[in-house]
Amino acid sequence: MMNQEETVPCVDMKVKELENQINLNDEKLTSIMHKMLNEMKKGLGKSTNDQAKVKMIPSYVASLPDGTEKGSFLALDLGGTNFRVLLVEIMDRNEHNNKPNIRMDSQIYRMPKDVITGEGEKLFDHIASCMADFLKRLSLLDKKLPVGFTFSFPCKQHGLDHADLITWTKGFSADGVVGQDVVTMLREAIDRRGEFDCNIIAVVNDTVGTMMSCAHEFPDCQVGLIVGTGSNACYMEKLSNIELLEDSTGDMCINMEWGAFGDDGILNEFRNEFDVHVDENSLNRGKQLYEKMISGMYMGEIVRLALCKLAKDGVIFNGITNGPLFKPGSFETSYVSQIESVVSSGMTAVQNILANLELGALRSDCEVVIRVCQAVSRRAAHLCAAGIAAIAHKIKQNQPENDDLKITVGVDGTVYKKHPTFSKIMAEKVEHLCQGTGVKVEFALSYDGSGKGAALITAVAHRMAQLANADR
Ligand code: BGC
């Protein structure tokens, strides 16, 4: 039997070992950043796009809002467990401070599991029925509103209102949608219903909406980032570098779909046993490997697996080998944010959270749990930082003459918003990885990119179409 003094150093050693297994040092992060930069170039190249895992999808969003857009728009937001319908009214800017003046009303509808994993047609019928309900409540059933559809999954776009689903992510698996144009599927569902009509003008990734919504307030915002259930980024790229398109003047927003980074094995040296386990037990095995190391859908599960290992090794929870902690998915990502948030108020708060999992945690157990949560969330923030730093390097390469480049990244997503230190850790690491490049990266919380951003994109498209008509 070990006495107390011998056990404590042994616990510490085991936890340190685990932290080292999770942690990615600066050398590794720099290497990941360079790999991401290479992948981006591969994705942009005409002859290399086929082999690239980071698909660098042209979004057909080329113009940022100029402040003159106005009108009423319907925005739809599908990308997680909820579906939202919004009415967005963009009015004249505030004449005193020139701030945007936007009014919104919205409703959230749950997406039941059998709908997101069932028949594709049924999924779109469900969306159409939620739209009908919303329009009815606002007495707008007879108005033909312009619609911006935020559809936050990887799609190949052929235009602003055409998007073929490449693959589902984040627990969605509805049949018969991959390879199809989701705008056509939605239009057909609305026609089948026959209760209202609308004009779907734009299909938008949530990163793009987030960037747009932020750019409405900060004109130098040219990057959008989501760290929520999933993770992804977009940025403004020079059209002359987007070899898949013919046009060569001006800029276009690229939806990177960075979640798929590493799907060719390029990140294997940085993945640990928990990452491998998470992937092997997921709906989309072998796919979205970078996303699985970062986003909210997986963060709690990585922590859970690490805690199970420590429990089995007798380091915590008196060596338990069964109970709710051993049930996949039981350690929610929100616990990670909560635990790291309440740390400062003492261990009782942490013990209360762990009681959700029927874990009778001693002070020493709580200390270990906190360290594991911190290691996993810190690594996620660092990985995101490597990706953002790669984007910053790319934008700098596009503008070598700009010695004083400042980039604002518009960010949204539950992990970024709810975790107490994620944003700070990410910003510090980005600064470190950009040292010596002359680029300064700033972050701004983006408010409702999927609603406001999508409406703005729809409004810009509307304005451009009207201009084009006037020119004719
Ligand atoms: C999807 C992206 C989306 C991201 C954040 C990923 O799983 O592939 O399209 O932007 O999640 O919602």
Tab-separated table of C-alpha atoms and ligand atoms in Angstrom:
chain	number	residue	atom	x	y	z
A	1	MET	CA	0.000	0.000	0.000
A	2	MET	CA	1.287	3.463	-0.898
A	3	ASN	CA	1.034	6.172	1.678
A	4	GLN	CA	-0.466	9.609	0.883
A	5	GLU	CA	2.898	11.289	0.174
A	6	GLU	CA	3.836	8.688	-2.410
A	7	THR	CA	0.423	8.759	-4.143
A	8	VAL	CA	0.299	12.507	-4.822
A	9	PRO	CA	3.507	12.725	-6.909
A	10	CYS	CA	2.383	9.630	-8.783
A	11	VAL	CA	-1.000	11.250	-9.587
A	12	ASP	CA	0.767	14.390	-10.711
A	13	MET	CA	3.112	12.399	-12.922
A	14	LYS	CA	0.258	10.520	-14.578
A	15	VAL	CA	-1.696	13.736	-15.198
A	16	LYS	CA	1.397	15.461	-16.587
A	17	GLU	CA	1.922	12.534	-18.915
A	18	LEU	CA	-1.646	12.921	-20.170
A	19	GLU	CA	-1.300	16.691	-20.535
A	20	ASN	CA	1.822	16.154	-22.626
A	21	GLN	CA	-0.033	13.683	-24.778
A	22	ILE	CA	-2.727	16.288	-25.462
A	23	ASN	CA	-0.643	19.456	-25.649
A	24	LEU	CA	0.752	20.752	-28.959
A	25	ASN	CA	3.874	22.851	-28.513
A	26	ASP	CA	4.847	25.864	-30.629
A	27	GLU	CA	6.999	23.819	-32.950
A	28	LYS	CA	4.070	21.520	-33.733
A	29	LEU	CA	1.647	24.418	-34.100
A	30	THR	CA	4.007	26.176	-36.504
A	31	SER	CA	4.219	23.001	-38.530
A	32	ILE	CA	0.392	22.709	-38.541
A	33	MET	CA	0.130	26.336	-39.663
A	34	HIS	CA	2.462	25.692	-42.618
A	35	LYS	CA	0.592	22.540	-43.548
A	36	MET	CA	-2.681	24.491	-43.508
A	37	LEU	CA	-1.168	27.185	-45.717
A	38	ASN	CA	-0.048	24.512	-48.200
A	39	GLU	CA	-3.474	22.912	-48.154
A	40	MET	CA	-5.100	26.280	-48.845
A	41	LYS	CA	-2.930	26.775	-51.905
A	42	LYS	CA	-3.655	23.223	-53.038
A	43	GLY	CA	-7.392	23.859	-52.665
A	44	LEU	CA	-7.178	27.075	-54.687
A	45	GLY	CA	-5.178	25.541	-57.556
A	46	LYS	CA	-7.055	24.221	-60.576
A	47	SER	CA	-4.857	21.149	-61.022
A	48	THR	CA	-4.467	20.426	-57.301
A	49	ASN	CA	-8.014	21.042	-55.984
A	50	ASP	CA	-8.984	17.417	-56.635
A	51	GLN	CA	-6.410	16.121	-54.154
A	52	ALA	CA	-6.969	18.866	-51.596
A	53	LYS	CA	-8.942	18.051	-48.467
A	54	VAL	CA	-9.474	21.712	-47.584
A	55	LYS	CA	-11.766	22.461	-50.494
A	56	MET	CA	-11.544	26.287	-50.541
A	57	ILE	CA	-15.033	26.751	-51.949
A	58	PRO	CA	-15.862	29.988	-53.774
A	59	SER	CA	-18.926	31.424	-52.012
A	60	TYR	CA	-19.950	33.827	-54.781
A	61	VAL	CA	-20.021	36.533	-52.137
A	62	ALA	CA	-17.827	39.187	-53.631
A	63	SER	CA	-19.020	42.470	-52.285
A	64	LEU	CA	-19.119	43.514	-48.683
A	65	PRO	CA	-22.095	45.586	-47.569
A	66	ASP	CA	-21.700	49.287	-48.402
A	67	GLY	CA	-24.353	50.467	-45.983
A	68	THR	CA	-26.951	51.293	-48.607
A	69	GLU	CA	-28.752	47.972	-48.469
A	70	LYS	CA	-32.315	48.075	-47.165
A	71	GLY	CA	-35.483	46.023	-46.982
A	72	SER	CA	-37.179	43.038	-45.337
A	73	PHE	CA	-35.653	39.608	-45.702
A	74	LEU	CA	-36.277	36.141	-44.449
A	75	ALA	CA	-33.210	34.321	-43.146
A	76	LEU	CA	-33.089	30.588	-42.525
A	77	ASP	CA	-30.428	28.985	-40.404
A	78	LEU	CA	-29.741	25.256	-40.522
A	79	GLY	CA	-26.528	23.853	-39.155
A	80	GLY	CA	-27.019	22.325	-35.737
A	81	THR	CA	-29.666	20.850	-33.506
A	82	ASN	CA	-31.953	23.812	-34.057
A	83	PHE	CA	-33.425	25.428	-37.124
A	84	ARG	CA	-34.122	29.151	-36.992
A	85	VAL	CA	-36.314	31.350	-39.119
A	86	LEU	CA	-35.745	35.085	-38.932
A	87	LEU	CA	-37.353	38.178	-40.299
A	88	VAL	CA	-34.617	40.781	-40.767
A	89	GLU	CA	-35.464	44.375	-41.523
A	90	ILE	CA	-32.519	46.482	-42.632
A	91	MET	CA	-33.251	50.169	-42.314
A	92	ASP	CA	-31.337	53.397	-43.005
A	93	ARG	CA	-28.229	53.780	-40.855
A	94	ASN	CA	-28.536	55.775	-37.677
A	95	GLU	CA	-28.053	59.380	-38.825
A	96	HIS	CA	-26.182	60.376	-35.647
A	97	ASN	CA	-23.520	57.669	-35.357
A	98	ASN	CA	-23.866	55.944	-38.731
A	99	LYS	CA	-24.374	52.613	-36.938
A	100	PRO	CA	-26.343	49.892	-38.727
A	101	ASN	CA	-30.030	49.869	-37.946
A	102	ILE	CA	-31.435	46.373	-38.101
A	103	ARG	CA	-34.577	44.921	-36.570
A	104	MET	CA	-35.035	41.191	-36.211
A	105	ASP	CA	-37.650	38.749	-35.084
A	106	SER	CA	-37.046	35.035	-35.040
A	107	GLN	CA	-38.166	31.679	-33.881
A	108	ILE	CA	-36.217	28.545	-33.058
A	109	TYR	CA	-37.510	25.133	-34.074
A	110	ARG	CA	-35.931	21.913	-32.865
A	111	MET	CA	-34.681	19.475	-35.453
A	112	PRO	CA	-35.647	16.040	-34.147
A	113	LYS	CA	-33.006	13.325	-34.519
A	114	ASP	CA	-35.227	11.238	-36.803
A	115	VAL	CA	-35.524	14.257	-39.132
A	116	ILE	CA	-31.783	14.944	-39.387
A	117	THR	CA	-30.944	11.281	-39.884
A	118	GLY	CA	-34.002	10.210	-41.897
A	119	GLU	CA	-35.231	10.918	-45.443
A	120	GLY	CA	-33.814	14.047	-47.123
A	121	GLU	CA	-37.211	15.089	-48.545
A	122	LYS	CA	-38.737	14.883	-45.078
A	123	LEU	CA	-36.009	17.132	-43.699
A	124	PHE	CA	-36.847	19.840	-46.236
A	125	ASP	CA	-40.596	19.322	-45.645
A	126	HIS	CA	-39.915	19.952	-41.964
A	127	ILE	CA	-38.059	23.175	-42.802
A	128	ALA	CA	-40.905	24.335	-45.054
A	129	SER	CA	-43.429	23.637	-42.316
A	130	CYS	CA	-41.406	25.686	-39.797
A	131	MET	CA	-41.240	28.535	-42.333
A	132	ALA	CA	-44.999	28.375	-42.815
A	133	ASP	CA	-45.561	28.458	-39.074
A	134	PHE	CA	-43.329	31.513	-38.679
A	135	LEU	CA	-44.860	33.403	-41.605
A	136	LYS	CA	-48.332	32.615	-40.322
A	137	ARG	CA	-47.510	33.970	-36.877
A	138	LEU	CA	-46.251	37.216	-38.375
A	139	SER	CA	-49.123	37.382	-40.898
A	140	LEU	CA	-46.668	37.268	-43.781
A	141	LEU	CA	-47.899	34.150	-45.604
A	142	ASP	CA	-48.959	36.192	-48.638
A	143	LYS	CA	-45.698	38.172	-48.979
A	144	LYS	CA	-43.070	36.857	-51.390
A	145	LEU	CA	-39.969	37.709	-49.382
A	146	PRO	CA	-36.360	37.415	-50.548
A	147	VAL	CA	-34.667	34.607	-48.601
A	148	GLY	CA	-31.076	34.051	-47.474
A	149	PHE	CA	-30.494	30.427	-46.476
A	150	THR	CA	-27.623	29.762	-44.084
A	151	PHE	CA	-26.804	26.121	-44.673
A	152	SER	CA	-23.740	25.267	-42.622
A	153	PHE	CA	-22.413	22.153	-44.307
A	154	PRO	CA	-19.800	21.703	-47.039
A	155	CYS	CA	-21.378	22.501	-50.387
A	156	LYS	CA	-20.029	22.975	-53.867
A	157	GLN	CA	-21.461	26.279	-55.002
A	158	HIS	CA	-22.199	27.049	-58.637
A	159	GLY	CA	-23.572	30.464	-57.909
A	160	LEU	CA	-25.009	32.416	-54.999
A	161	ASP	CA	-28.225	30.371	-55.097
A	162	HIS	CA	-26.893	26.929	-56.025
A	163	ALA	CA	-25.179	24.654	-53.539
A	164	ASP	CA	-24.668	20.894	-53.913
A	165	LEU	CA	-24.094	19.173	-50.580
A	166	ILE	CA	-20.668	17.485	-50.593
A	167	THR	CA	-21.088	15.586	-47.353
A	168	TRP	CA	-23.021	15.885	-44.103
A	169	THR	CA	-21.178	16.779	-40.886
A	170	LYS	CA	-22.103	17.353	-37.219
A	171	GLY	CA	-24.374	14.343	-36.764
A	172	PHE	CA	-26.609	14.943	-39.816
A	173	SER	CA	-27.049	12.038	-42.216
A	174	ALA	CA	-30.373	12.550	-44.020
A	175	ASP	CA	-30.620	10.316	-47.091
A	176	GLY	CA	-30.667	11.515	-50.656
A	177	VAL	CA	-29.233	14.987	-50.118
A	178	VAL	CA	-25.506	14.491	-50.784
A	179	GLY	CA	-24.823	15.586	-54.372
A	180	GLN	CA	-28.137	17.484	-54.579
A	181	ASP	CA	-28.716	21.237	-54.783
A	182	VAL	CA	-30.172	22.153	-51.400
A	183	VAL	CA	-31.869	25.262	-52.797
A	184	THR	CA	-33.783	23.147	-55.323
A	185	MET	CA	-34.717	20.685	-52.565
A	186	LEU	CA	-36.033	23.540	-50.424
A	187	ARG	CA	-37.953	25.129	-53.317
A	188	GLU	CA	-39.561	21.756	-54.081
A	189	ALA	CA	-40.556	21.299	-50.445
A	190	ILE	CA	-42.115	24.784	-50.399
A	191	ASP	CA	-43.990	24.003	-53.638
A	192	ARG	CA	-45.198	20.673	-52.245
A	193	ARG	CA	-46.620	22.545	-49.299
A	194	GLY	CA	-48.281	25.179	-51.501
A	195	GLU	CA	-48.969	27.485	-48.589
A	196	PHE	CA	-46.592	30.361	-49.332
A	197	ASP	CA	-44.048	31.521	-51.879
A	198	CYS	CA	-40.620	33.082	-51.518
A	199	ASN	CA	-37.584	34.046	-53.516
A	200	ILE	CA	-34.441	32.169	-52.412
A	201	ILE	CA	-31.644	34.511	-53.399
A	202	ALA	CA	-28.607	33.232	-51.539
A	203	VAL	CA	-27.323	30.114	-49.860
A	204	VAL	CA	-24.645	30.985	-47.376
A	205	ASN	CA	-22.231	29.155	-45.111
A	206	ASP	CA	-22.378	30.320	-41.483
A	207	THR	CA	-18.735	31.478	-41.591
A	208	VAL	CA	-19.559	33.748	-44.527
A	209	GLY	CA	-22.614	35.175	-42.760
A	210	THR	CA	-20.495	35.740	-39.674
A	211	MET	CA	-17.863	37.642	-41.637
A	212	MET	CA	-20.533	39.724	-43.379
A	213	SER	CA	-22.359	40.576	-40.208
A	214	CYS	CA	-19.090	41.714	-38.632
A	215	ALA	CA	-18.003	43.628	-41.753
A	216	HIS	CA	-21.176	45.662	-41.498
A	217	GLU	CA	-19.701	47.177	-38.335
A	218	PHE	CA	-15.940	46.758	-38.864
A	219	PRO	CA	-15.093	47.380	-42.513
A	220	ASP	CA	-11.659	45.721	-42.177
A	221	CYS	CA	-13.261	42.405	-41.233
A	222	GLN	CA	-12.202	39.961	-43.919
A	223	VAL	CA	-12.224	36.643	-42.051
A	224	GLY	CA	-15.101	34.679	-40.510
A	225	LEU	CA	-14.608	31.931	-37.926
A	226	ILE	CA	-16.999	29.500	-36.261
A	227	VAL	CA	-16.078	27.484	-33.197
A	228	GLY	CA	-19.340	25.887	-32.185
A	229	THR	CA	-20.807	22.437	-32.784
A	230	GLY	CA	-18.536	22.398	-35.844
A	231	SER	CA	-15.589	24.534	-36.867
A	232	ASN	CA	-14.744	26.342	-40.072
A	233	ALA	CA	-13.390	29.617	-41.462
A	234	CYS	CA	-13.739	31.835	-44.510
A	235	TYR	CA	-11.757	34.833	-45.771
A	236	MET	CA	-11.572	37.278	-48.667
A	237	GLU	CA	-9.237	35.945	-51.376
A	238	LYS	CA	-8.076	37.550	-54.623
A	239	LEU	CA	-10.048	36.205	-57.571
A	240	SER	CA	-6.793	35.904	-59.520
A	241	ASN	CA	-5.728	33.220	-56.989
A	242	ILE	CA	-8.999	31.283	-57.251
A	243	GLU	CA	-8.048	29.210	-60.261
A	244	LEU	CA	-11.355	27.342	-60.362
A	245	LEU	CA	-13.090	30.521	-61.498
A	246	GLU	CA	-12.513	32.419	-64.733
A	247	ASP	CA	-12.793	35.929	-63.306
A	248	SER	CA	-9.552	37.488	-62.225
A	249	THR	CA	-10.328	40.935	-60.932
A	250	GLY	CA	-11.530	41.714	-57.462
A	251	ASP	CA	-11.998	39.510	-54.414
A	252	MET	CA	-14.295	36.725	-53.356
A	253	CYS	CA	-15.029	35.136	-50.018
A	254	ILE	CA	-13.700	31.577	-49.819
A	255	ASN	CA	-15.457	29.100	-47.561
A	256	MET	CA	-12.423	27.040	-46.589
A	257	GLU	CA	-14.227	24.051	-45.022
A	258	TRP	CA	-11.177	23.668	-42.842
A	259	GLY	CA	-12.841	20.965	-40.745
A	260	ALA	CA	-11.660	18.401	-43.318
A	261	PHE	CA	-8.009	19.394	-42.849
A	262	GLY	CA	-6.089	16.212	-42.027
A	263	ASP	CA	-8.503	13.804	-43.738
A	264	ASP	CA	-5.593	12.600	-45.881
A	265	GLY	CA	-3.554	11.673	-42.787
A	266	ILE	CA	-1.477	14.842	-42.784
A	267	LEU	CA	-2.293	15.510	-39.095
A	268	ASN	CA	-1.905	11.934	-37.849
A	269	GLU	CA	1.351	12.687	-36.068
A	270	PHE	CA	-0.529	15.253	-33.957
A	271	ARG	CA	-3.597	13.154	-33.132
A	272	ASN	CA	-3.746	11.145	-29.937
A	273	GLU	CA	-5.553	7.954	-28.874
A	274	PHE	CA	-8.649	9.952	-27.840
A	275	ASP	CA	-8.900	11.650	-31.238
A	276	VAL	CA	-8.668	8.257	-32.896
A	277	HIS	CA	-11.386	6.843	-30.632
A	278	VAL	CA	-13.708	9.832	-31.231
A	279	ASP	CA	-13.312	9.460	-34.982
A	280	GLU	CA	-13.780	5.700	-35.016
A	281	ASN	CA	-17.042	6.033	-33.122
A	282	SER	CA	-18.434	8.896	-35.183
A	283	LEU	CA	-21.065	8.924	-37.943
A	284	ASN	CA	-18.515	10.220	-40.451
A	285	ARG	CA	-15.392	8.116	-39.830
A	286	GLY	CA	-12.180	9.416	-41.356
A	287	LYS	CA	-13.784	12.777	-42.101
A	288	GLN	CA	-13.525	16.234	-40.493
A	289	LEU	CA	-10.465	15.229	-38.456
A	290	TYR	CA	-9.314	18.799	-37.672
A	291	GLU	CA	-12.883	19.739	-36.693
A	292	LYS	CA	-13.016	16.704	-34.389
A	293	MET	CA	-9.970	18.011	-32.485
A	294	ILE	CA	-11.529	21.460	-32.050
A	295	SER	CA	-15.268	21.778	-32.026
A	296	GLY	CA	-17.999	21.520	-29.430
A	297	MET	CA	-19.511	18.365	-30.844
A	298	TYR	CA	-16.406	16.445	-29.772
A	299	MET	CA	-14.627	18.396	-27.018
A	300	GLY	CA	-16.585	16.910	-24.114
A	301	GLU	CA	-16.099	13.428	-25.477
A	302	ILE	CA	-12.309	13.861	-25.671
A	303	VAL	CA	-12.313	15.012	-22.038
A	304	ARG	CA	-14.514	12.059	-21.072
A	305	LEU	CA	-12.188	9.545	-22.712
A	306	ALA	CA	-9.163	11.066	-20.990
A	307	LEU	CA	-10.960	10.964	-17.620
A	308	CYS	CA	-11.997	7.334	-18.162
A	309	LYS	CA	-8.374	6.464	-18.794
A	310	LEU	CA	-7.253	8.191	-15.585
A	311	ALA	CA	-10.050	6.517	-13.618
A	312	LYS	CA	-9.154	3.099	-14.959
A	313	ASP	CA	-5.520	3.750	-14.044
A	314	GLY	CA	-6.669	4.468	-10.504
A	315	VAL	CA	-5.623	8.139	-10.685
A	316	ILE	CA	-9.093	9.608	-10.005
A	317	PHE	CA	-12.535	8.696	-8.701
A	318	ASN	CA	-11.171	5.864	-6.625
A	319	GLY	CA	-10.428	3.843	-9.742
A	320	ILE	CA	-14.049	3.372	-10.890
A	321	THR	CA	-14.576	1.439	-14.106
A	322	ASN	CA	-18.284	1.928	-14.669
A	323	GLY	CA	-21.118	4.411	-14.202
A	324	PRO	CA	-22.430	7.309	-16.321
A	325	LEU	CA	-18.912	8.632	-17.073
A	326	PHE	CA	-18.311	5.488	-19.111
A	327	LYS	CA	-21.305	6.158	-21.353
A	328	PRO	CA	-20.309	7.774	-24.700
A	329	GLY	CA	-21.476	11.379	-24.977
A	330	SER	CA	-22.203	11.724	-21.245
A	331	PHE	CA	-19.618	14.460	-20.643
A	332	GLU	CA	-21.165	17.413	-22.463
A	333	THR	CA	-18.935	20.122	-23.909
A	334	SER	CA	-20.898	22.652	-21.859
A	335	TYR	CA	-19.432	20.971	-18.744
A	336	VAL	CA	-15.938	21.870	-19.958
A	337	SER	CA	-16.892	25.548	-20.190
A	338	GLN	CA	-18.780	25.435	-16.914
A	339	ILE	CA	-16.001	23.690	-14.987
A	340	GLU	CA	-13.358	26.092	-16.250
A	341	SER	CA	-15.646	29.027	-15.457
A	342	VAL	CA	-16.468	28.075	-11.877
A	343	VAL	CA	-12.926	27.120	-10.892
A	344	SER	CA	-12.374	30.517	-9.335
A	345	SER	CA	-15.389	30.120	-7.066
A	346	GLY	CA	-14.014	26.980	-5.479
A	347	MET	CA	-14.294	23.240	-5.732
A	348	THR	CA	-17.889	22.895	-4.577
A	349	ALA	CA	-19.053	24.379	-7.857
A	350	VAL	CA	-16.973	21.821	-9.778
A	351	GLN	CA	-18.228	19.021	-7.542
A	352	ASN	CA	-21.805	20.047	-8.338
A	353	ILE	CA	-21.195	19.757	-12.058
A	354	LEU	CA	-19.549	16.364	-11.663
A	355	ALA	CA	-22.514	15.223	-9.578
A	356	ASN	CA	-24.501	15.278	-12.856
A	357	LEU	CA	-22.489	12.198	-13.744
A	358	GLU	CA	-22.962	10.639	-10.313
A	359	LEU	CA	-19.312	11.254	-9.596
A	360	GLY	CA	-18.493	11.762	-5.975
A	361	ALA	CA	-15.412	13.875	-6.562
A	362	LEU	CA	-12.875	14.731	-3.908
A	363	ARG	CA	-10.953	17.975	-4.115
A	364	SER	CA	-8.022	16.111	-5.651
A	365	ASP	CA	-10.321	14.555	-8.305
A	366	CYS	CA	-11.685	18.001	-9.177
A	367	GLU	CA	-8.181	19.382	-9.610
A	368	VAL	CA	-7.385	16.659	-12.108
A	369	VAL	CA	-10.671	17.120	-13.984
A	370	ILE	CA	-9.949	20.838	-14.289
A	371	ARG	CA	-6.482	20.152	-15.664
A	372	VAL	CA	-7.858	17.732	-18.252
A	373	CYS	CA	-10.566	20.199	-19.352
A	374	GLN	CA	-7.936	22.919	-19.632
A	375	ALA	CA	-5.583	20.737	-21.661
A	376	VAL	CA	-8.269	19.752	-24.164
A	377	SER	CA	-9.771	23.239	-24.580
A	378	ARG	CA	-6.311	24.847	-24.764
A	379	ARG	CA	-5.294	22.482	-27.545
A	380	ALA	CA	-8.503	23.326	-29.433
A	381	ALA	CA	-7.780	27.058	-29.089
A	382	HIS	CA	-4.186	26.504	-30.241
A	383	LEU	CA	-5.281	24.471	-33.266
A	384	CYS	CA	-7.720	27.206	-34.241
A	385	ALA	CA	-4.940	29.733	-33.801
A	386	ALA	CA	-2.729	27.774	-36.195
A	387	GLY	CA	-5.525	27.912	-38.788
A	388	ILE	CA	-6.174	31.631	-38.320
A	389	ALA	CA	-2.439	32.376	-38.464
A	390	ALA	CA	-2.279	30.483	-41.773
A	391	ILE	CA	-5.070	32.720	-43.120
A	392	ALA	CA	-3.239	35.813	-41.855
A	393	HIS	CA	-0.040	34.678	-43.626
A	394	LYS	CA	-2.042	34.084	-46.822
A	395	ILE	CA	-3.671	37.519	-46.745
A	396	LYS	CA	-0.247	39.052	-46.135
A	397	GLN	CA	1.181	37.161	-49.126
A	398	ASN	CA	-1.661	38.632	-51.193
A	399	GLN	CA	-0.770	42.141	-50.069
A	400	PRO	CA	3.035	42.188	-49.665
A	401	GLU	CA	3.116	45.961	-50.126
A	402	ASN	CA	0.897	46.507	-47.078
A	403	ASP	CA	3.374	46.988	-44.208
A	404	ASP	CA	0.697	47.795	-41.739
A	405	LEU	CA	-1.832	45.055	-42.305
A	406	LYS	CA	-4.624	44.770	-39.764
A	407	ILE	CA	-7.088	41.931	-40.083
A	408	THR	CA	-10.310	41.626	-38.118
A	409	VAL	CA	-11.745	38.138	-37.654
A	410	GLY	CA	-15.485	37.977	-36.988
A	411	VAL	CA	-16.201	35.021	-34.703
A	412	ASP	CA	-19.243	33.118	-33.564
A	413	GLY	CA	-20.048	29.742	-32.004
A	414	THR	CA	-20.822	28.394	-28.548
A	415	VAL	CA	-17.295	27.258	-27.713
A	416	TYR	CA	-15.879	30.692	-28.491
A	417	LYS	CA	-18.669	32.518	-26.702
A	418	LYS	CA	-19.176	30.320	-23.653
A	419	HIS	CA	-15.698	29.063	-22.783
A	420	PRO	CA	-14.010	31.423	-20.331
A	421	THR	CA	-10.484	31.437	-21.790
A	422	PHE	CA	-10.717	30.029	-25.314
A	423	SER	CA	-10.797	33.431	-27.021
A	424	LYS	CA	-7.840	34.807	-25.057
A	425	ILE	CA	-5.693	31.708	-25.542
A	426	MET	CA	-6.423	31.677	-29.269
A	427	ALA	CA	-5.686	35.397	-29.721
A	428	GLU	CA	-2.360	35.134	-27.870
A	429	LYS	CA	-1.251	32.154	-29.943
A	430	VAL	CA	-2.224	33.851	-33.205
A	431	GLU	CA	-0.136	36.846	-32.205
A	432	HIS	CA	2.793	34.565	-31.461
A	433	LEU	CA	2.477	32.669	-34.745
A	434	CYS	CA	2.270	35.928	-36.708
A	435	GLN	CA	5.295	37.521	-35.084
A	436	GLY	CA	7.605	39.167	-37.573
A	437	THR	CA	5.051	39.138	-40.404
A	438	GLY	CA	3.844	42.705	-39.834
A	439	VAL	CA	0.262	41.469	-39.595
A	440	LYS	CA	-1.935	42.356	-36.674
A	441	VAL	CA	-4.953	40.128	-36.113
A	442	GLU	CA	-7.921	41.239	-34.051
A	443	PHE	CA	-11.066	39.369	-33.124
A	444	ALA	CA	-14.610	40.692	-32.888
A	445	LEU	CA	-17.656	38.817	-31.713
A	446	SER	CA	-20.044	38.648	-34.568
A	447	TYR	CA	-23.690	39.043	-33.725
A	448	ASP	CA	-26.020	36.691	-35.447
A	449	GLY	CA	-24.099	36.048	-38.622
A	450	SER	CA	-26.467	33.311	-39.653
A	451	GLY	CA	-29.420	35.668	-39.479
A	452	LYS	CA	-28.191	39.194	-39.995
A	453	GLY	CA	-25.224	38.139	-42.159
A	454	ALA	CA	-27.355	36.009	-44.456
A	455	ALA	CA	-29.885	38.845	-44.766
A	456	LEU	CA	-27.093	41.294	-45.630
A	457	ILE	CA	-25.751	38.985	-48.319
A	458	THR	CA	-29.263	38.656	-49.721
A	459	ALA	CA	-29.627	42.440	-49.549
A	460	VAL	CA	-26.310	43.027	-51.349
A	461	ALA	CA	-27.303	40.530	-54.066
A	462	HIS	CA	-30.623	42.317	-54.381
A	463	ARG	CA	-28.900	45.699	-54.681
A	464	MET	CA	-26.418	44.369	-57.290
A	465	ALA	CA	-29.253	42.786	-59.308
A	466	GLN	CA	-31.132	46.075	-59.269
A	467	LEU	CA	-27.970	47.937	-60.387
A	468	ALA	CA	-27.444	45.433	-63.200
A	469	ASN	CA	-31.058	45.887	-64.310
A	470	ALA	CA	-30.681	49.662	-64.236
A	471	ASP	CA	-27.552	49.414	-66.435
A	472	ARG	CA	-29.386	47.473	-69.119
B	1	BGC	C1	-19.367	22.446	-41.638
B	1	BGC	C2	-19.141	23.890	-42.076
B	1	BGC	C3	-19.619	24.850	-41.010
B	1	BGC	C4	-19.018	24.487	-39.671
B	1	BGC	C5	-19.487	25.394	-38.556
B	1	BGC	C6	-18.792	22.224	-40.254
B	1	BGC	O1	-19.114	20.927	-39.807
B	1	BGC	O2	-18.756	21.577	-42.544
B	1	BGC	O3	-19.810	24.145	-43.293
B	1	BGC	O4	-19.242	26.145	-41.372
B	1	BGC	O5	-19.339	23.150	-39.334
B	1	BGC	O6	-20.856	25.342	-38.388
